[in-house]
PDB file of C-alpha atoms in Angstrom:
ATOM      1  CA  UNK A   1     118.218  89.688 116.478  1.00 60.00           C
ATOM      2  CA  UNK A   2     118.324  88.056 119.890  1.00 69.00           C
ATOM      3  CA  UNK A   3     115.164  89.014 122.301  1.00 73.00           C
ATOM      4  CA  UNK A   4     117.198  91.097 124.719  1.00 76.00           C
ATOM      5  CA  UNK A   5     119.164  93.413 121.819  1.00 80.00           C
ATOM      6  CA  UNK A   6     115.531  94.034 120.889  1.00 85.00           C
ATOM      7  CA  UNK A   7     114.371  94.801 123.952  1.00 82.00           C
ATOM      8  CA  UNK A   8     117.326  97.043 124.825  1.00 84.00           C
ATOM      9  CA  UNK A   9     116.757  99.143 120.923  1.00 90.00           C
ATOM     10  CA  UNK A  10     113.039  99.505 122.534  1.00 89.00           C
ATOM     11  CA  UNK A  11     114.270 100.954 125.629  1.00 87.00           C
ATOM     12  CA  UNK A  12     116.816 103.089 123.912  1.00 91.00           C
ATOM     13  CA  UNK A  13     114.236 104.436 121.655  1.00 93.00           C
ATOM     14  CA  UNK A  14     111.791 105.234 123.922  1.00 90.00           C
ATOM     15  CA  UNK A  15     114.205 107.342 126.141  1.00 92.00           C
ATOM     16  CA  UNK A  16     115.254 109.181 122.972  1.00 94.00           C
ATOM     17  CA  UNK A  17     112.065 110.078 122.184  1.00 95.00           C
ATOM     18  CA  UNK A  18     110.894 111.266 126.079  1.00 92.00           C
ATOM     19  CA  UNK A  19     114.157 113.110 125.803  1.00 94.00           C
ATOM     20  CA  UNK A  20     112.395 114.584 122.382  1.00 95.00           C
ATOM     21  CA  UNK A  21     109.190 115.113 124.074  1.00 94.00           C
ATOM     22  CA  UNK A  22     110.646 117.707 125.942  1.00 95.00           C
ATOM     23  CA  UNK A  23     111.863 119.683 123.245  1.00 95.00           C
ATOM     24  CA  UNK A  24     107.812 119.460 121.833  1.00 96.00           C
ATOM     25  CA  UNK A  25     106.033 120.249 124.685  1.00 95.00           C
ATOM     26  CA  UNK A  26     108.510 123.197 124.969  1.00 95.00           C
ATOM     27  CA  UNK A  27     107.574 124.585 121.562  1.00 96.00           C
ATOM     28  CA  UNK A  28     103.734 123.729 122.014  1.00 96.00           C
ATOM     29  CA  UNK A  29     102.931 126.013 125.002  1.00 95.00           C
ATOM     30  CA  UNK A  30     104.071 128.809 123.531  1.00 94.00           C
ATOM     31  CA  UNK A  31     101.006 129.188 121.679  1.00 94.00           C
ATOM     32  CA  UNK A  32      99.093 126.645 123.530  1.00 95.00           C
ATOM     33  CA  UNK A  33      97.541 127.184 127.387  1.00 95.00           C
ATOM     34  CA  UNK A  34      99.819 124.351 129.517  1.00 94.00           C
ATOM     35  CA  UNK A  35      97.868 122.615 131.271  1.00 95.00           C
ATOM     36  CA  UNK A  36      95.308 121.852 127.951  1.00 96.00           C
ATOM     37  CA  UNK A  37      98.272 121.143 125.963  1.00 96.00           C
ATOM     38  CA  UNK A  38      98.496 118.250 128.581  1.00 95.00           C
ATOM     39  CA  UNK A  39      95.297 117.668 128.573  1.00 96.00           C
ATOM     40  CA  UNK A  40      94.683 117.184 124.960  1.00 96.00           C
ATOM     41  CA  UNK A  41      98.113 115.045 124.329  1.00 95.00           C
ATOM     42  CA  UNK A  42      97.335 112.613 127.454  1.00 94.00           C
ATOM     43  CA  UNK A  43      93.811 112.168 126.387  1.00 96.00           C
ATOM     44  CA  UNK A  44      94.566 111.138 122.280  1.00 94.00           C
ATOM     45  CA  UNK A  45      97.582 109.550 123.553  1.00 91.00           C
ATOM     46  CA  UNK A  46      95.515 107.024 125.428  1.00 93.00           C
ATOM     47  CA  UNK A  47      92.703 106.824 122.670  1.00 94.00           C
ATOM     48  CA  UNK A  48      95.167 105.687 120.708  1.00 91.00           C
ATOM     49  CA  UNK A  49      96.818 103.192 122.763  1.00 89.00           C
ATOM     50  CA  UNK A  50      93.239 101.767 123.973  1.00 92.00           C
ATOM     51  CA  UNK A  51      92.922  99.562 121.277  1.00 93.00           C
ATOM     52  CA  UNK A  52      95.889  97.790 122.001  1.00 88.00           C
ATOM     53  CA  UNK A  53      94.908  97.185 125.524  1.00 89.00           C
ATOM     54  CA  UNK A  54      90.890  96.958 125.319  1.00 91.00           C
ATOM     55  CA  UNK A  55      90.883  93.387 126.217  1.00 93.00           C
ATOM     56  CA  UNK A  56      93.205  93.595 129.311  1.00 91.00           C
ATOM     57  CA  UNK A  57      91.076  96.791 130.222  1.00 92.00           C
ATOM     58  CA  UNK A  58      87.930  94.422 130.247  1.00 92.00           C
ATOM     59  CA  UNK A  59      89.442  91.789 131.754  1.00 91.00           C
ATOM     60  CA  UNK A  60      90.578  93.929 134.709  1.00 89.00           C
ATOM     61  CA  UNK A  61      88.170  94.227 138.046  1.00 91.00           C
ATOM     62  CA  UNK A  62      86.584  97.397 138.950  1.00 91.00           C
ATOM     63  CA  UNK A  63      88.137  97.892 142.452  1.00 91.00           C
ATOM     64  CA  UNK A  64      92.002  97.810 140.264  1.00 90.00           C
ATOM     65  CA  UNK A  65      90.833 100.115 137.816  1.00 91.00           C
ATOM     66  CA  UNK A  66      89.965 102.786 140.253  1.00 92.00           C
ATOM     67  CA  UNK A  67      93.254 102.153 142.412  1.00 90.00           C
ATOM     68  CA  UNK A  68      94.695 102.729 138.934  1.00 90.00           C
ATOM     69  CA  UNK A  69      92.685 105.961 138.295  1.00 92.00           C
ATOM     70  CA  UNK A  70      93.746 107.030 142.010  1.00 92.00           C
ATOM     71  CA  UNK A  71      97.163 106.841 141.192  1.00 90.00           C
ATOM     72  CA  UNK A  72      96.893 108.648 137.955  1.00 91.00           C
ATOM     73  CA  UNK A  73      95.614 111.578 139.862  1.00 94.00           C
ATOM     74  CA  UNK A  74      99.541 111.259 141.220  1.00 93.00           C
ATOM     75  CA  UNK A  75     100.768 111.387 137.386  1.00 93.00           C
ATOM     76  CA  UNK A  76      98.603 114.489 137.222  1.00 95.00           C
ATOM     77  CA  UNK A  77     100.234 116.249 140.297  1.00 94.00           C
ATOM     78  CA  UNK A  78     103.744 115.524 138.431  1.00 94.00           C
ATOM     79  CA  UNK A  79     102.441 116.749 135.113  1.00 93.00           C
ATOM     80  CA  UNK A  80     101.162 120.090 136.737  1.00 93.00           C
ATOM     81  CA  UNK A  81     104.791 120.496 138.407  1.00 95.00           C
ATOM     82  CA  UNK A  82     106.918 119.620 135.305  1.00 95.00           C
ATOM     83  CA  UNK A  83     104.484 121.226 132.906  1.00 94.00           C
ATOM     84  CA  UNK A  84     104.725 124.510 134.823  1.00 93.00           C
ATOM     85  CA  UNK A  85     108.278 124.366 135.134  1.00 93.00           C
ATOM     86  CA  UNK A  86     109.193 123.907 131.452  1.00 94.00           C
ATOM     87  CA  UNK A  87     107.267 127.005 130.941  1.00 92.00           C
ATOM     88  CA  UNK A  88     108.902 128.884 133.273  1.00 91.00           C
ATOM     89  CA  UNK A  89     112.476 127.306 132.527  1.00 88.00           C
ATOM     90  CA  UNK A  90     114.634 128.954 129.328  1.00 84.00           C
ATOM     91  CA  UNK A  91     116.164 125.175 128.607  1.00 83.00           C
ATOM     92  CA  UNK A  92     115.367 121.798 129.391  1.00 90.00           C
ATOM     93  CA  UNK A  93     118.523 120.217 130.287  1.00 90.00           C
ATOM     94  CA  UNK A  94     119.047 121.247 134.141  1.00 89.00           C
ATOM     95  CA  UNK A  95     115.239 120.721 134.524  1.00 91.00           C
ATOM     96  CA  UNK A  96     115.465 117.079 133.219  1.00 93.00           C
ATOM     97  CA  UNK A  97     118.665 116.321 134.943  1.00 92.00           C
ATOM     98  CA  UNK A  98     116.909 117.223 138.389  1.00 92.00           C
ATOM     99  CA  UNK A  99     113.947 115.387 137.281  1.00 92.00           C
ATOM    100  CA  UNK A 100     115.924 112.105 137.648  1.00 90.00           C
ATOM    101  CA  UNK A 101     116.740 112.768 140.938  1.00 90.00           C
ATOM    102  CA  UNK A 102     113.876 111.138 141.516  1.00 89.00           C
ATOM    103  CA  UNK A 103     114.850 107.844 141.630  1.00 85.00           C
ATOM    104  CA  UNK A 104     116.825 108.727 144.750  1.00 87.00           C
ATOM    105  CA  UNK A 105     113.586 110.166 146.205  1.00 90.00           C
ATOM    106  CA  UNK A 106     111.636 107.112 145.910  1.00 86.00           C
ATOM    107  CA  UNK A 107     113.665 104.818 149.173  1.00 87.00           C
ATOM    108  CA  UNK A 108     112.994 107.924 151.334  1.00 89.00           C
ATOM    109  CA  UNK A 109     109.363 108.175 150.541  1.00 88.00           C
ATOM    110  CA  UNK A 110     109.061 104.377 150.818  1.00 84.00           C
ATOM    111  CA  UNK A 111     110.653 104.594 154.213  1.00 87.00           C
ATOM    112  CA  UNK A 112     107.703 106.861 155.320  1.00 88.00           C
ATOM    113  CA  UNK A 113     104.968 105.091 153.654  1.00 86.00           C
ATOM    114  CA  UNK A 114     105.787 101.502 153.439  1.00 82.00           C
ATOM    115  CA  UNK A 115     108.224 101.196 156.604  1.00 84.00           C
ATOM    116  CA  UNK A 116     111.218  99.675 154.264  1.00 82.00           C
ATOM    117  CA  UNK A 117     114.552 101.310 154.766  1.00 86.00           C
ATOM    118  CA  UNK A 118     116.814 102.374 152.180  1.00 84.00           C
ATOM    119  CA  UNK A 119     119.553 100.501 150.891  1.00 81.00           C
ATOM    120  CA  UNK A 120     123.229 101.250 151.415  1.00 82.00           C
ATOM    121  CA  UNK A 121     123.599 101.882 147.887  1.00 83.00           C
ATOM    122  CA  UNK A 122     121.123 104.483 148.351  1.00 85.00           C
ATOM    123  CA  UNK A 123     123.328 106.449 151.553  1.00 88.00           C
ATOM    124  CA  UNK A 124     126.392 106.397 149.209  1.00 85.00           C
ATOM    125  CA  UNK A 125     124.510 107.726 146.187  1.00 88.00           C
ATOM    126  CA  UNK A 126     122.670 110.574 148.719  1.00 88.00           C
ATOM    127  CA  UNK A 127     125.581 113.348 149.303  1.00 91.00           C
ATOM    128  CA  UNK A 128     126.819 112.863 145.864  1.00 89.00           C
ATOM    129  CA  UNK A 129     123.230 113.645 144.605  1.00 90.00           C
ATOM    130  CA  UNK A 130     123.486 116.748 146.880  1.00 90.00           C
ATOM    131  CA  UNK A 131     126.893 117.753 145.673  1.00 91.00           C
ATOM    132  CA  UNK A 132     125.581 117.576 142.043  1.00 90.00           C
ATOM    133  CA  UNK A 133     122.321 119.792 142.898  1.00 89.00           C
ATOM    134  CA  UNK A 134     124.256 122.676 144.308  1.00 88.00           C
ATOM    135  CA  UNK A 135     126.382 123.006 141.508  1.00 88.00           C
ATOM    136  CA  UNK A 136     123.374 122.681 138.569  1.00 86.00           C
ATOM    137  CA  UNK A 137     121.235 125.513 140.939  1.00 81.00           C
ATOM    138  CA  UNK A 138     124.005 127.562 142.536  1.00 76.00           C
ATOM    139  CA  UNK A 139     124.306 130.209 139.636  1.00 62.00           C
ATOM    140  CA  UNK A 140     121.949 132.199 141.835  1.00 55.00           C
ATOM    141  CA  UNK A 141     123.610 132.031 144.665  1.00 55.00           C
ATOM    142  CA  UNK A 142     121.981 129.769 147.479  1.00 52.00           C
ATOM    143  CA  UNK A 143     118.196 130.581 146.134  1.00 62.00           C
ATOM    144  CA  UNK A 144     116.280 128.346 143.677  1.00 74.00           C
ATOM    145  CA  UNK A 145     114.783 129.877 140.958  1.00 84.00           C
ATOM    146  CA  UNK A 146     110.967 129.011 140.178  1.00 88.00           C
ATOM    147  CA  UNK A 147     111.374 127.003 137.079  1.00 88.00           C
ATOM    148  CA  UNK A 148     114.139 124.812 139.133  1.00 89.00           C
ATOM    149  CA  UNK A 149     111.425 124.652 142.331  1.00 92.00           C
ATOM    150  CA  UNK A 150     108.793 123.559 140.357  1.00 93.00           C
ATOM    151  CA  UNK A 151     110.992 120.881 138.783  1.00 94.00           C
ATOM    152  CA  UNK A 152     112.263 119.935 142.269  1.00 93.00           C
ATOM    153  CA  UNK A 153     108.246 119.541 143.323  1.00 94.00           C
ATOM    154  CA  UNK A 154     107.701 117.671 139.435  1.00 94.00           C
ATOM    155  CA  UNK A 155     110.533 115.051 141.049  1.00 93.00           C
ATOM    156  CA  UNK A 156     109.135 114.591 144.173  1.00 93.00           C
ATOM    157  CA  UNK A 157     105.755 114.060 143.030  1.00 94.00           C
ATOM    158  CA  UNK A 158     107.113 111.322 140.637  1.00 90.00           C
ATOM    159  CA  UNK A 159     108.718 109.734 142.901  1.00 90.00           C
ATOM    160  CA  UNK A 160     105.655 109.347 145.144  1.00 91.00           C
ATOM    161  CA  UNK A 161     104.034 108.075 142.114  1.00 89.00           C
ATOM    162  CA  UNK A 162     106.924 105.361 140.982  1.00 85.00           C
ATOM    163  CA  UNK A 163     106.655 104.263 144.786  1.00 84.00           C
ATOM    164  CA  UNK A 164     102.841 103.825 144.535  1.00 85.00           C
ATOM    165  CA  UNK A 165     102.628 101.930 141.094  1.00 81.00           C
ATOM    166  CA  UNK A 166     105.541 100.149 141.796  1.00 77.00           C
ATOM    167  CA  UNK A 167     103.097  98.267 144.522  1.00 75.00           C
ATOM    168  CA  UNK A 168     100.548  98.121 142.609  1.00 75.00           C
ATOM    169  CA  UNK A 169     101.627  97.421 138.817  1.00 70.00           C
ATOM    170  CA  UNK A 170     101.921  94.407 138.756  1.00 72.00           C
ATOM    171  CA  UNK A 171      98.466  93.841 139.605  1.00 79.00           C
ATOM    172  CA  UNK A 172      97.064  95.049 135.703  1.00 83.00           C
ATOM    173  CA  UNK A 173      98.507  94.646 132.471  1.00 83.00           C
ATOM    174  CA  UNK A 174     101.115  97.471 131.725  1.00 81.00           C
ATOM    175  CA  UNK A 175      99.350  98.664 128.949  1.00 84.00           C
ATOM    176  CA  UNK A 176      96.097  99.128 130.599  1.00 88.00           C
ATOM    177  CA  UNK A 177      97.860 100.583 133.377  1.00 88.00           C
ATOM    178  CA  UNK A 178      99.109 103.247 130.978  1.00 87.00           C
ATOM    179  CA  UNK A 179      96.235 103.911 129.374  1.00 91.00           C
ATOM    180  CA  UNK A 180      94.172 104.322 132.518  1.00 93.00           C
ATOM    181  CA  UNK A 181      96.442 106.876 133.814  1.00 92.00           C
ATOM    182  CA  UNK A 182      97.098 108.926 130.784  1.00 92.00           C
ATOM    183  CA  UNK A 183      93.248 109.256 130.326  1.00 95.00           C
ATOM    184  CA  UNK A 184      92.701 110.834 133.981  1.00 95.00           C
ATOM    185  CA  UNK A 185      95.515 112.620 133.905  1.00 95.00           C
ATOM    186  CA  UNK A 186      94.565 114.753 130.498  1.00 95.00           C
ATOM    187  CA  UNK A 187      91.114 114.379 132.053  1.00 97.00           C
ATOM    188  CA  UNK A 188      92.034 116.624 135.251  1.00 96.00           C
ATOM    189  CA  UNK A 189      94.009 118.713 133.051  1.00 96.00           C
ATOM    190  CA  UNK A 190      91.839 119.857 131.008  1.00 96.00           C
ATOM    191  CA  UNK A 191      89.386 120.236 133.559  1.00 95.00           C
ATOM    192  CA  UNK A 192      91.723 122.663 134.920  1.00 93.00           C
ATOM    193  CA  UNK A 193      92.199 124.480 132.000  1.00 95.00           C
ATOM    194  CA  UNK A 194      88.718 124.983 131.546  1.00 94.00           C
ATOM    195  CA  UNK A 195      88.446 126.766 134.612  1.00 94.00           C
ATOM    196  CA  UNK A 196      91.941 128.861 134.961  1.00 92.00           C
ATOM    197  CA  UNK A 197      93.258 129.307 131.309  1.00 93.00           C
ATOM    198  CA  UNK A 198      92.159 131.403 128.264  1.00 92.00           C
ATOM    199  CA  UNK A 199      92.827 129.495 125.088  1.00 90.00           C
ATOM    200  CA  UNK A 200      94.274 131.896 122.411  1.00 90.00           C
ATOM    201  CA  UNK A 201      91.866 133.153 119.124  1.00 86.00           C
ATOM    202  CA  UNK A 202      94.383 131.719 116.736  1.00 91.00           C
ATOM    203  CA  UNK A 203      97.375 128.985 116.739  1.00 92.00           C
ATOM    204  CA  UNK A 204     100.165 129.108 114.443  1.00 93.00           C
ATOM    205  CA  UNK A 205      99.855 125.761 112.242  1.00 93.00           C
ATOM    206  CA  UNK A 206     103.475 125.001 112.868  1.00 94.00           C
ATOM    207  CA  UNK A 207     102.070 124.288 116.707  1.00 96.00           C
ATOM    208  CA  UNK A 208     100.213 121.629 115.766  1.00 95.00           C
ATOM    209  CA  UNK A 209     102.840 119.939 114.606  1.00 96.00           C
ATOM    210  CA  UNK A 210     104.708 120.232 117.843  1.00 96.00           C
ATOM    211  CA  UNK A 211     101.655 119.315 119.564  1.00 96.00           C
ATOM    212  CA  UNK A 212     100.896 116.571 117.229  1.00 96.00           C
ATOM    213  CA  UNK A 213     104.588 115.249 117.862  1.00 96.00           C
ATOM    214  CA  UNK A 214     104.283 114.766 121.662  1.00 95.00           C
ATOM    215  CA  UNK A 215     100.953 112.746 121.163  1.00 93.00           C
ATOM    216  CA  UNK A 216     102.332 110.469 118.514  1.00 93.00           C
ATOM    217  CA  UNK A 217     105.869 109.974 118.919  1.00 94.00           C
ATOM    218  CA  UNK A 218     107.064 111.411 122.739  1.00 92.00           C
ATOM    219  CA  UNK A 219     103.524 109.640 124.577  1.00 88.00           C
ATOM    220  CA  UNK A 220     101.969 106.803 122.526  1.00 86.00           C
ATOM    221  CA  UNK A 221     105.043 105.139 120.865  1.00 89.00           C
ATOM    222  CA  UNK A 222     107.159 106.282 123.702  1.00 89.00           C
ATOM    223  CA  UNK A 223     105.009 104.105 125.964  1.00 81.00           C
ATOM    224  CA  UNK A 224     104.658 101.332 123.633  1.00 81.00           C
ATOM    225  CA  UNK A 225     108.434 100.775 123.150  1.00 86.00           C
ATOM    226  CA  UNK A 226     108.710 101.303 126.513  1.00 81.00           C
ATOM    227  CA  UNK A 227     106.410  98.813 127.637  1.00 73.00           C
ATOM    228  CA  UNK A 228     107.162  96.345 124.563  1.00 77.00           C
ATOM    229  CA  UNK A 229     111.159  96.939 125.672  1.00 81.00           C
ATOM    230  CA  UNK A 230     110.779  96.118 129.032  1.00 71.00           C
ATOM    231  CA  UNK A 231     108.864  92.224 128.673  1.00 73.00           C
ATOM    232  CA  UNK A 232     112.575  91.295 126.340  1.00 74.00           C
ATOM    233  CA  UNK A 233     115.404  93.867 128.190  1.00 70.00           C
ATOM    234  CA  UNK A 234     117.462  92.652 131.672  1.00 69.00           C
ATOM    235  CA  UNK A 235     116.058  94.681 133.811  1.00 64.00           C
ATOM    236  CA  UNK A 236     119.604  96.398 134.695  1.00 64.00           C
ATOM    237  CA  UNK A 237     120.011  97.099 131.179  1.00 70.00           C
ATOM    238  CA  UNK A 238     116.674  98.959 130.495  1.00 72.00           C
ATOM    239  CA  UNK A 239     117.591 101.028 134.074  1.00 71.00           C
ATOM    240  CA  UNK A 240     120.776 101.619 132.606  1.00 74.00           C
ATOM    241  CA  UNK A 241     119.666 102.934 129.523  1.00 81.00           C
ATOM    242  CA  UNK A 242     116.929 104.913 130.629  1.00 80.00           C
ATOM    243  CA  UNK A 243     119.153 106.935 132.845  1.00 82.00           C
ATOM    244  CA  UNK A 244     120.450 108.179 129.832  1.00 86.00           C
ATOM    245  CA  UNK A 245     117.489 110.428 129.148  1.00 90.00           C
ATOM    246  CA  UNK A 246     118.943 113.667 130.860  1.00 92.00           C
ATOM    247  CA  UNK A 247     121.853 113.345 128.546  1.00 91.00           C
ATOM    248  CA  UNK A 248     120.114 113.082 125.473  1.00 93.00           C
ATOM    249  CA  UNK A 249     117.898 115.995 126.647  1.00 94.00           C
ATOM    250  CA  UNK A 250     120.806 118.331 127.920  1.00 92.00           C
ATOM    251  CA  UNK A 251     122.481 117.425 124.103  1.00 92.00           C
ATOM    252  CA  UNK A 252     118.705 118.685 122.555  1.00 93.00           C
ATOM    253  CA  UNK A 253     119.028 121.712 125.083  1.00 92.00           C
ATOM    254  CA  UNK A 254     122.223 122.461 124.017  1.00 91.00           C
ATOM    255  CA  UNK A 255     121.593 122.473 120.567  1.00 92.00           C
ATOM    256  CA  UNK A 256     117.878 124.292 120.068  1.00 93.00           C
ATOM    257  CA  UNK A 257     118.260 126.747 123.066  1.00 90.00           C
ATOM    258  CA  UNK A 258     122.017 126.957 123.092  1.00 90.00           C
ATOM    259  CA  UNK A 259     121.406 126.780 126.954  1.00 89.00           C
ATOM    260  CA  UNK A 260     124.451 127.721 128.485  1.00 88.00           C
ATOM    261  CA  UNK A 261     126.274 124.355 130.316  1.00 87.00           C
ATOM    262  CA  UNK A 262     129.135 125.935 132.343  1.00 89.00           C
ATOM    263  CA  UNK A 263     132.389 123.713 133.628  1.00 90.00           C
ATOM    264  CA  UNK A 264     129.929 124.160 136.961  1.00 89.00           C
ATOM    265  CA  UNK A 265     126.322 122.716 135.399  1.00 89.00           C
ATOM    266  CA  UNK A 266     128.298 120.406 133.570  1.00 91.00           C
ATOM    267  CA  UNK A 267     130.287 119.111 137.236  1.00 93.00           C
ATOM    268  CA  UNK A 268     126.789 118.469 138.597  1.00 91.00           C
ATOM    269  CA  UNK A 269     125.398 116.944 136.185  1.00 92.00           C
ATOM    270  CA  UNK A 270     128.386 114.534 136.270  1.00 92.00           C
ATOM    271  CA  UNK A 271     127.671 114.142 139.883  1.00 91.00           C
ATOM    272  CA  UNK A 272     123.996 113.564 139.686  1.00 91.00           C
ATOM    273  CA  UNK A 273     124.372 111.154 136.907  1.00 89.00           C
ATOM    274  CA  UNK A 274     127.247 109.180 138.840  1.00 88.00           C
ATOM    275  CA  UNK A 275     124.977 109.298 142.512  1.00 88.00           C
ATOM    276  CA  UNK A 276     122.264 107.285 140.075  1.00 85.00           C
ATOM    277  CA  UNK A 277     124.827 104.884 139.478  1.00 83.00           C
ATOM    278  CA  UNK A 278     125.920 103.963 141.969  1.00 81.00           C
ATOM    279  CA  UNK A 279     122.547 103.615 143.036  1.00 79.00           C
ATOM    280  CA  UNK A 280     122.242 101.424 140.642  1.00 70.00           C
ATOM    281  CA  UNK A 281     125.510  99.663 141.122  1.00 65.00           C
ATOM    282  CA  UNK A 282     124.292  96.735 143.078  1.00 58.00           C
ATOM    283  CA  UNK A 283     121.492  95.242 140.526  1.00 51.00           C
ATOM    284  CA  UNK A 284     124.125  95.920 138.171  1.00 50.00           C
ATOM    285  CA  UNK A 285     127.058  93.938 139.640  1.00 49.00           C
ATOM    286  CA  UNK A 286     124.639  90.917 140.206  1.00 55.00           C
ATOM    287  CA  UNK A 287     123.674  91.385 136.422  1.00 50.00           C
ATOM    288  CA  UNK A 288     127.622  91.353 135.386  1.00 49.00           C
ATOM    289  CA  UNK A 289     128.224  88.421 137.817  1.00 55.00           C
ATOM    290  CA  UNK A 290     125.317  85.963 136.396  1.00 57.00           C
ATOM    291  CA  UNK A 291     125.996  87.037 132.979  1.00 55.00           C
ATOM    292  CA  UNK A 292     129.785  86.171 133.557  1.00 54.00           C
ATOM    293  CA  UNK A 293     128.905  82.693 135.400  1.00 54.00           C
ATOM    294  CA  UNK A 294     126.183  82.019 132.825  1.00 54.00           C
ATOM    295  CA  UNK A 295     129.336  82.151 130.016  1.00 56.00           C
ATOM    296  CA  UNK A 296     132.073  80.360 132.175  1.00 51.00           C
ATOM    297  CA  UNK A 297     129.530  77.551 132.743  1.00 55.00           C
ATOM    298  CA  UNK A 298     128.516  77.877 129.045  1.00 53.00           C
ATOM    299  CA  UNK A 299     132.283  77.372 127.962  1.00 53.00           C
ATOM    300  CA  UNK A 300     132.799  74.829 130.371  1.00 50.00           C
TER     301      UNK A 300
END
């Protein structure tokens, strides 16, 4: 199998399985406290990816590894958000579909920060974005519900976090960045949950398995196809792919929580998913062109 069909299978299988992860951590806090749920599956998830990255961890200097622990405390204000909002939510698909909004969040916050103005993929993609929100969140009218604020506040917080380890990622190996930032996230986590949550006497076995489900499969190997998908995959083909993730998790929502997807939901979704393409559609058309010189010249 060629490099890059590898690569892309990686990709595609770690967006099914975040796409799974969603369904787990669903099931798992409804025994288990949210925020130590977290807690717990961010701190074994990077135990167990620490080995593969123990080297790279030494061989990285002190000042990057606490710029990576700063930004992890980012990862944790996303993981409070989204955590809180799948508990409050009834499905999953509308929550992950405005979760991907923020990739349309990140040029405006880099505008602020960083002083780099969006592209003009990025004001064509905008009202169609906008469009697509008010359909998914206008069953109630013109309020937002709390699960679908807290998921709004889960997308803006990652987007402040893509736009800060974008900068700086490149800087440490991906896997110790990972690692790094899973371990102070479930860190802070569970430090919160030690103060503000009450951990039930008893916990169905059946939780575990949910709980043991997001560490294994929807964090660690998530992360590790991810990362291993991403050194082989075009880079327009991985964002391509993992766009996909909403879809897979409406399908999942759909299916376990028969969550209701009116001709409405289903029209923003659309929307949403086409604004992020056309995002997109620039680093795409360069991909299509080079590929389609790189055969002509091949055939010539």
């Amino acid at each position: 199998m060629l490099p890059e069909r590898r690569g892309d299978l990686l990709i595609l299988t770690a967006t099914l399985l975040a796409s799974a992860g969603w369904l787990f951590s669903k099931e798992a806090i409804t025994a288990l406290p949210p925020a130590g749920f977290v807690g717990w599956r961010f701190v074994l998830a990077s135990l167990i990816l620490l080995p593969f990255c123990y080297r790279q961890l030494r061989a990285t200097s002190l000042s990057n590894l606490f710029k990576t622990a700063g930004i992890g405390l980012v990862m944790t204000l996303n993981l409070i958000f989204w955590i809180q909002a799948v508990s409050h939510s009834e499905g999953i698909g509308e929550g992950a579909f405005i979760m991907s909004l923020a990739m349309l969040m990140v040029p405006p916050l880099a505008w602020l920060m960083f002083r780099e103005p969006p592209s003009r993929q990025f004001w064509i993609a905008l009202p169609i974005a906008v469009a697509g929100l008010f359909l998914l969140t206008s069953g109630n009218g013109f309020s937002l519900s709390l699960g679908q604020l807290l998921f709004l506040l889960a997308s803006l917080s990652l987007a402040l976090y893509f736009s800060l380890n974008s900068r700086f990622s490149r800087r440490v190996d991906p896997m110790a960045l990972t690692c790094v930032q899973l371990a102070v996230t479930g860190i802070m986590h569970l430090g919160y949950s030690a103060l503000f949550e009450q951990w039930p006497g008893q916990i169905p076995d059946h939780i575990w398995g949910w709980f043991a489900a997001s560490v294994l499969l929807a964090t660690s190997l998530r992360f590790f196809c991810q990362s291993a998908g991403q050194k082989f995959s075009n880079v327009a083909n991985a964002a391509l792919i993992m766009m996909l993730e909403p879809v897979w998790t409406v399908l999942i929502s759909v299916f376990w929580y028969h969550e209701p997807m009116p001709a409405q939901k289903i029209m923003g979704c659309v929307l949403i998913l086409l604004a992020l393409l056309s995002f997109r559609s620039r680093p795409l058309y360069e991909w299509y062109r080079n590929r389609r010189a790189l055969r002509i010249s091949r055939s010539g």
